[in-house]
PDB file of C-alpha atoms in Angstrom:
ATOM      1  CA  MET A  26      70.183  70.263 109.562  1.00 66.00           C
ATOM      2  CA  ALA A  27      72.953  72.527 110.711  1.00 71.00           C
ATOM      3  CA  GLU A  28      74.092  75.136 108.745  1.00 80.00           C
ATOM      4  CA  GLN A  29      77.753  75.092 108.119  1.00 82.00           C
ATOM      5  CA  LYS A  30      79.885  77.893 109.225  1.00 83.00           C
ATOM      6  CA  LEU A  31      81.757  79.763 106.225  1.00 86.00           C
ATOM      7  CA  GLY A  32      84.758  81.437 107.025  1.00 93.00           C
ATOM      8  CA  ASN A  33      85.368  85.564 106.343  1.00 96.00           C
ATOM      9  CA  PRO A  34      87.223  85.913 103.159  1.00 97.00           C
ATOM     10  CA  ALA A  35      88.698  89.664 104.500  1.00 98.00           C
ATOM     11  CA  VAL A  36      91.207  87.800 106.413  1.00 98.00           C
ATOM     12  CA  VAL A  37      92.813  86.541 103.074  1.00 98.00           C
ATOM     13  CA  GLY A  38      92.208  89.797 101.211  1.00 98.00           C
ATOM     14  CA  LEU A  39      93.880  91.539 104.056  1.00 98.00           C
ATOM     15  CA  ALA A  40      96.497  89.633 104.604  1.00 98.00           C
ATOM     16  CA  GLY A  41      97.177  89.738 100.726  1.00 98.00           C
ATOM     17  CA  PHE A  42      96.914  93.326 100.587  1.00 98.00           C
ATOM     18  CA  GLY A  43      98.944  93.837 103.630  1.00 98.00           C
ATOM     19  CA  LEU A  44     101.842  91.855 102.965  1.00 98.00           C
ATOM     20  CA  THR A  45     102.278  93.092  99.205  1.00 98.00           C
ATOM     21  CA  THR A  46     101.897  96.638 100.178  1.00 98.00           C
ATOM     22  CA  LEU A  47     104.612  96.063 103.188  1.00 98.00           C
ATOM     23  CA  VAL A  48     106.821  94.407 100.596  1.00 98.00           C
ATOM     24  CA  LEU A  49     106.490  97.120  97.718  1.00 98.00           C
ATOM     25  CA  GLN A  50     107.099  99.854 100.548  1.00 98.00           C
ATOM     26  CA  PHE A  51     110.590  97.857 101.765  1.00 98.00           C
ATOM     27  CA  HIS A  52     111.346  98.751  98.273  1.00 98.00           C
ATOM     28  CA  ASN A  53     110.250 101.887  98.190  1.00 98.00           C
ATOM     29  CA  VAL A  54     112.133 103.272 101.396  1.00 98.00           C
ATOM     30  CA  GLY A  55     115.284 101.497 100.410  1.00 97.00           C
ATOM     31  CA  TRP A  56     115.224  98.536 102.358  1.00 98.00           C
ATOM     32  CA  MET A  57     115.144  96.207  99.667  1.00 98.00           C
ATOM     33  CA  PRO A  58     116.799  96.743  96.423  1.00 96.00           C
ATOM     34  CA  SER A  59     115.049  94.176  94.021  1.00 96.00           C
ATOM     35  CA  ILE A  60     111.591  94.559  93.070  1.00 96.00           C
ATOM     36  CA  GLY A  61     111.507  90.883  91.752  1.00 97.00           C
ATOM     37  CA  PRO A  62     109.563  89.878  95.224  1.00 97.00           C
ATOM     38  CA  VAL A  63     106.989  92.883  94.672  1.00 97.00           C
ATOM     39  CA  VAL A  64     106.446  91.140  91.220  1.00 98.00           C
ATOM     40  CA  TRP A  65     105.535  87.680  92.815  1.00 98.00           C
ATOM     41  CA  LEU A  66     103.627  88.566  95.561  1.00 98.00           C
ATOM     42  CA  GLY A  67     101.688  91.347  93.424  1.00 98.00           C
ATOM     43  CA  LEU A  68     100.789  88.249  91.040  1.00 98.00           C
ATOM     44  CA  ILE A  69      99.971  85.464  93.793  1.00 98.00           C
ATOM     45  CA  PHE A  70      99.070  86.734  96.999  1.00 98.00           C
ATOM     46  CA  GLY A  71      98.331  90.568  96.760  1.00 98.00           C
ATOM     47  CA  GLY A  72      96.668  89.942  93.105  1.00 98.00           C
ATOM     48  CA  LEU A  73      94.786  86.571  92.948  1.00 98.00           C
ATOM     49  CA  ALA A  74      94.271  85.628  96.530  1.00 98.00           C
ATOM     50  CA  GLN A  75      93.026  89.545  97.264  1.00 98.00           C
ATOM     51  CA  LEU A  76      91.242  89.056  94.082  1.00 98.00           C
ATOM     52  CA  ILE A  77      89.812  85.739  94.880  1.00 98.00           C
ATOM     53  CA  ALA A  78      88.642  87.192  98.200  1.00 98.00           C
ATOM     54  CA  GLY A  79      86.573  89.749  96.980  1.00 98.00           C
ATOM     55  CA  LEU A  80      84.585  87.442  95.005  1.00 97.00           C
ATOM     56  CA  GLN A  81      83.946  85.400  98.003  1.00 97.00           C
ATOM     57  CA  GLU A  82      82.834  88.693  99.377  1.00 97.00           C
ATOM     58  CA  GLN A  83      80.277  89.013  96.846  1.00 94.00           C
ATOM     59  CA  LYS A  84      78.741  85.947  97.897  1.00 92.00           C
ATOM     60  CA  THR A  85      78.489  87.533 101.692  1.00 94.00           C
ATOM     61  CA  GLY A  86      76.619  90.553 100.269  1.00 95.00           C
ATOM     62  CA  ASN A  87      79.445  92.761 101.342  1.00 96.00           C
ATOM     63  CA  ASN A  88      79.938  95.470  98.519  1.00 97.00           C
ATOM     64  CA  PHE A  89      82.425  97.164 100.217  1.00 98.00           C
ATOM     65  CA  GLY A  90      84.652  93.967 100.659  1.00 98.00           C
ATOM     66  CA  TYR A  91      83.658  92.995  96.921  1.00 98.00           C
ATOM     67  CA  CYS A  92      84.837  95.676  95.556  1.00 98.00           C
ATOM     68  CA  ALA A  93      87.684  96.761  97.513  1.00 98.00           C
ATOM     69  CA  PHE A  94      89.766  93.122  97.236  1.00 98.00           C
ATOM     70  CA  THR A  95      88.294  92.178  93.747  1.00 98.00           C
ATOM     71  CA  SER A  96      89.663  95.820  92.496  1.00 98.00           C
ATOM     72  CA  TYR A  97      92.838  95.789  94.415  1.00 98.00           C
ATOM     73  CA  GLY A  98      93.817  92.402  93.622  1.00 98.00           C
ATOM     74  CA  ALA A  99      93.564  93.740  89.949  1.00 98.00           C
ATOM     75  CA  PHE A 100      95.643  96.742  90.757  1.00 98.00           C
ATOM     76  CA  TRP A 101      97.882  94.356  92.189  1.00 98.00           C
ATOM     77  CA  ILE A 102      98.115  91.986  88.978  1.00 98.00           C
ATOM     78  CA  ALA A 103      98.066  94.960  86.820  1.00 98.00           C
ATOM     79  CA  LEU A 104     101.175  96.531  88.789  1.00 98.00           C
ATOM     80  CA  ALA A 105     103.075  93.378  88.330  1.00 98.00           C
ATOM     81  CA  VAL A 106     102.340  92.733  84.625  1.00 98.00           C
ATOM     82  CA  MET A 107     103.210  96.253  83.967  1.00 98.00           C
ATOM     83  CA  LEU A 108     107.049  95.594  85.784  1.00 97.00           C
ATOM     84  CA  ILE A 109     107.381  92.446  84.083  1.00 97.00           C
ATOM     85  CA  ALA A 110     106.656  94.503  80.517  1.00 97.00           C
ATOM     86  CA  ASN A 111     108.934  97.254  81.158  1.00 96.00           C
ATOM     87  CA  LYS A 112     111.661  94.470  81.790  1.00 95.00           C
ATOM     88  CA  PHE A 113     111.044  93.157  78.304  1.00 97.00           C
ATOM     89  CA  ASP A 114     110.304  96.612  76.636  1.00 96.00           C
ATOM     90  CA  LEU A 115     106.390  95.555  75.933  1.00 96.00           C
ATOM     91  CA  PHE A 116     104.296  98.317  75.982  1.00 96.00           C
ATOM     92  CA  LYS A 117     106.711 100.232  78.602  1.00 95.00           C
ATOM     93  CA  ALA A 118     105.502 102.599  81.344  1.00 96.00           C
ATOM     94  CA  GLY A 119     107.262 105.723  82.016  1.00 94.00           C
ATOM     95  CA  THR A 120     107.814 107.430  85.514  1.00 94.00           C
ATOM     96  CA  GLU A 121     104.473 109.976  84.255  1.00 96.00           C
ATOM     97  CA  ASP A 122     102.736 106.855  83.008  1.00 97.00           C
ATOM     98  CA  VAL A 123     102.808 105.098  86.020  1.00 97.00           C
ATOM     99  CA  GLY A 124     102.128 108.678  87.749  1.00 97.00           C
ATOM    100  CA  TRP A 125      99.093 108.551  85.632  1.00 98.00           C
ATOM    101  CA  PHE A 126      98.222 105.054  86.647  1.00 98.00           C
ATOM    102  CA  LEU A 127      98.354 105.972  90.072  1.00 98.00           C
ATOM    103  CA  VAL A 128      96.387 109.162  89.869  1.00 98.00           C
ATOM    104  CA  ALA A 129      93.372 106.948  88.505  1.00 98.00           C
ATOM    105  CA  TRP A 130      94.054 104.682  91.490  1.00 98.00           C
ATOM    106  CA  THR A 131      94.180 107.402  93.618  1.00 98.00           C
ATOM    107  CA  LEU A 132      90.880 108.857  92.345  1.00 98.00           C
ATOM    108  CA  PHE A 133      88.859 105.041  93.010  1.00 98.00           C
ATOM    109  CA  THR A 134      90.589 105.366  96.553  1.00 98.00           C
ATOM    110  CA  ALA A 135      89.319 108.675  97.754  1.00 98.00           C
ATOM    111  CA  ILE A 136      85.515 107.026  96.625  1.00 98.00           C
ATOM    112  CA  LEU A 137      86.234 103.742  98.979  1.00 98.00           C
ATOM    113  CA  TRP A 138      87.653 106.587 101.294  1.00 98.00           C
ATOM    114  CA  VAL A 139      84.170 108.147 101.981  1.00 98.00           C
ATOM    115  CA  GLY A 140      82.506 104.792 102.435  1.00 98.00           C
ATOM    116  CA  SER A 141      85.419 103.614 104.612  1.00 98.00           C
ATOM    117  CA  LEU A 142      84.323 106.451 106.831  1.00 98.00           C
ATOM    118  CA  ARG A 143      81.183 104.678 107.815  1.00 98.00           C
ATOM    119  CA  ILE A 144      82.162 101.530 108.585  1.00 98.00           C
ATOM    120  CA  HIS A 145      84.608 101.960 111.635  1.00 98.00           C
ATOM    121  CA  GLY A 146      88.054 103.867 112.997  1.00 98.00           C
ATOM    122  CA  ALA A 147      90.162 101.146 111.758  1.00 98.00           C
ATOM    123  CA  MET A 148      88.793 101.054 108.170  1.00 98.00           C
ATOM    124  CA  ALA A 149      88.837 104.432 108.058  1.00 98.00           C
ATOM    125  CA  LEU A 150      92.483 105.288 109.206  1.00 98.00           C
ATOM    126  CA  THR A 151      93.184 102.417 106.943  1.00 98.00           C
ATOM    127  CA  PHE A 152      91.599 103.969 104.031  1.00 98.00           C
ATOM    128  CA  THR A 153      93.198 107.664 104.911  1.00 98.00           C
ATOM    129  CA  LEU A 154      96.426 106.470 105.083  1.00 99.00           C
ATOM    130  CA  LEU A 155      96.103 104.209 101.987  1.00 98.00           C
ATOM    131  CA  LEU A 156      94.519 107.743 100.094  1.00 99.00           C
ATOM    132  CA  ALA A 157      97.593 109.930 101.327  1.00 99.00           C
ATOM    133  CA  GLY A 158     100.065 107.131 100.254  1.00 98.00           C
ATOM    134  CA  PHE A 159      98.738 107.398  96.549  1.00 98.00           C
ATOM    135  CA  ILE A 160      98.572 111.079  96.783  1.00 98.00           C
ATOM    136  CA  LEU A 161     102.425 111.360  97.943  1.00 98.00           C
ATOM    137  CA  LEU A 162     103.308 108.767  95.320  1.00 98.00           C
ATOM    138  CA  ASP A 163     101.421 110.669  92.614  1.00 98.00           C
ATOM    139  CA  LEU A 164     103.075 113.645  93.567  1.00 98.00           C
ATOM    140  CA  ALA A 165     106.424 111.472  93.525  1.00 98.00           C
ATOM    141  CA  HIS A 166     105.976 110.943  89.850  1.00 97.00           C
ATOM    142  CA  PHE A 167     105.248 114.145  88.686  1.00 97.00           C
ATOM    143  CA  GLY A 168     108.638 115.829  90.028  1.00 96.00           C
ATOM    144  CA  TYR A 169     108.748 115.374  93.397  1.00 97.00           C
ATOM    145  CA  PRO A 170     110.285 111.706  93.787  1.00 97.00           C
ATOM    146  CA  GLN A 171     112.197 112.332  97.345  1.00 97.00           C
ATOM    147  CA  LEU A 172     108.289 111.637  98.426  1.00 98.00           C
ATOM    148  CA  THR A 173     108.339 107.929  97.577  1.00 98.00           C
ATOM    149  CA  VAL A 174     109.884 107.400 101.200  1.00 98.00           C
ATOM    150  CA  VAL A 175     107.458 109.433 102.925  1.00 98.00           C
ATOM    151  CA  ALA A 176     104.688 107.540 101.054  1.00 98.00           C
ATOM    152  CA  GLY A 177     106.594 104.438 101.530  1.00 98.00           C
ATOM    153  CA  TYR A 178     106.626 105.050 105.539  1.00 98.00           C
ATOM    154  CA  THR A 179     102.549 106.135 105.196  1.00 98.00           C
ATOM    155  CA  LEU A 180     101.872 102.940 103.622  1.00 98.00           C
ATOM    156  CA  ILE A 181     103.811 100.763 106.102  1.00 98.00           C
ATOM    157  CA  ALA A 182     101.569 102.069 108.643  1.00 98.00           C
ATOM    158  CA  CYS A 183      98.626 101.337 106.149  1.00 98.00           C
ATOM    159  CA  ALA A 184     100.070  97.754 105.528  1.00 98.00           C
ATOM    160  CA  LEU A 185     100.074  97.438 109.142  1.00 98.00           C
ATOM    161  CA  MET A 186      96.602  98.386 109.619  1.00 98.00           C
ATOM    162  CA  ALA A 187      95.169  96.058 106.896  1.00 98.00           C
ATOM    163  CA  TRP A 188      96.849  93.361 109.130  1.00 98.00           C
ATOM    164  CA  TYR A 189      95.755  94.352 112.508  1.00 98.00           C
ATOM    165  CA  MET A 190      92.093  94.244 110.878  1.00 98.00           C
ATOM    166  CA  MET A 191      92.733  90.896 109.671  1.00 98.00           C
ATOM    167  CA  ALA A 192      94.052  90.012 113.272  1.00 98.00           C
ATOM    168  CA  ARG A 193      90.798  91.695 114.742  1.00 98.00           C
ATOM    169  CA  ILE A 194      88.924  89.265 112.811  1.00 98.00           C
ATOM    170  CA  ILE A 195      90.626  85.853 113.505  1.00 98.00           C
ATOM    171  CA  LEU A 196      91.495  86.984 117.452  1.00 98.00           C
ATOM    172  CA  ASN A 197      87.911  88.369 118.175  1.00 98.00           C
ATOM    173  CA  GLU A 198      86.502  85.113 116.982  1.00 96.00           C
ATOM    174  CA  ILE A 199      89.141  82.574 118.403  1.00 97.00           C
ATOM    175  CA  TYR A 200      88.817  84.339 121.713  1.00 98.00           C
ATOM    176  CA  GLY A 201      85.081  85.001 121.352  1.00 97.00           C
ATOM    177  CA  ARG A 202      85.131  88.309 122.553  1.00 97.00           C
ATOM    178  CA  GLU A 203      85.844  92.225 121.065  1.00 96.00           C
ATOM    179  CA  LEU A 204      89.905  91.542 121.966  1.00 96.00           C
ATOM    180  CA  LEU A 205      90.938  94.168 119.176  1.00 98.00           C
ATOM    181  CA  PRO A 206      88.527  96.838 118.867  1.00 98.00           C
ATOM    182  CA  ALA A 207      87.580  98.270 115.432  1.00 98.00           C
ATOM    183  CA  GLY A 208      86.971 101.676 116.832  1.00 98.00           C
ATOM    184  CA  LYS A 209      83.748 103.893 116.197  1.00 98.00           C
ATOM    185  CA  PRO A 210      83.178 105.173 112.512  1.00 98.00           C
ATOM    186  CA  TRP A 211      84.252 108.691 111.606  1.00 98.00           C
ATOM    187  CA  ALA A 212      81.235 109.731 110.040  1.00 96.00           C
TER     188      ALA A 212
END
């Protein structure tokens, strides 16, 4: 009996993370005035789809992917629900409250950043940009709001790196060779 080949859940996780991050940054840099698309993407693609991808990563034995996709999927759902709750004056979160929410995620991201350094260059660069983006957003929420735009551009680069890794998995498999390299681990 031939074993059935399964798809790599990372492609959906990376796609959801990249797209939702990209659209939020369109808002943060001032290109998209409404936060509405971010809420819906945060609930469905960046949230639910990424969370499901993470749960599927668990079945592959990939603890890094399991933790990252499941956690950041939950991040997007929590952020979307917080934005909805703020709109309807339920458990309102002010600028500093959101700042502390982001600080906690910055600390979490720092842990995964250390792990990313041992995977490959593309992963290390993605997590370096994510960590830098979170730090900039932390500062933006605690008195330096002009850094939101800098964070936005940093996180646009992060989102595009996530898509690069997604494209790498898909295209390398389709072409049967290393079409898009990942680069050597940084540590």
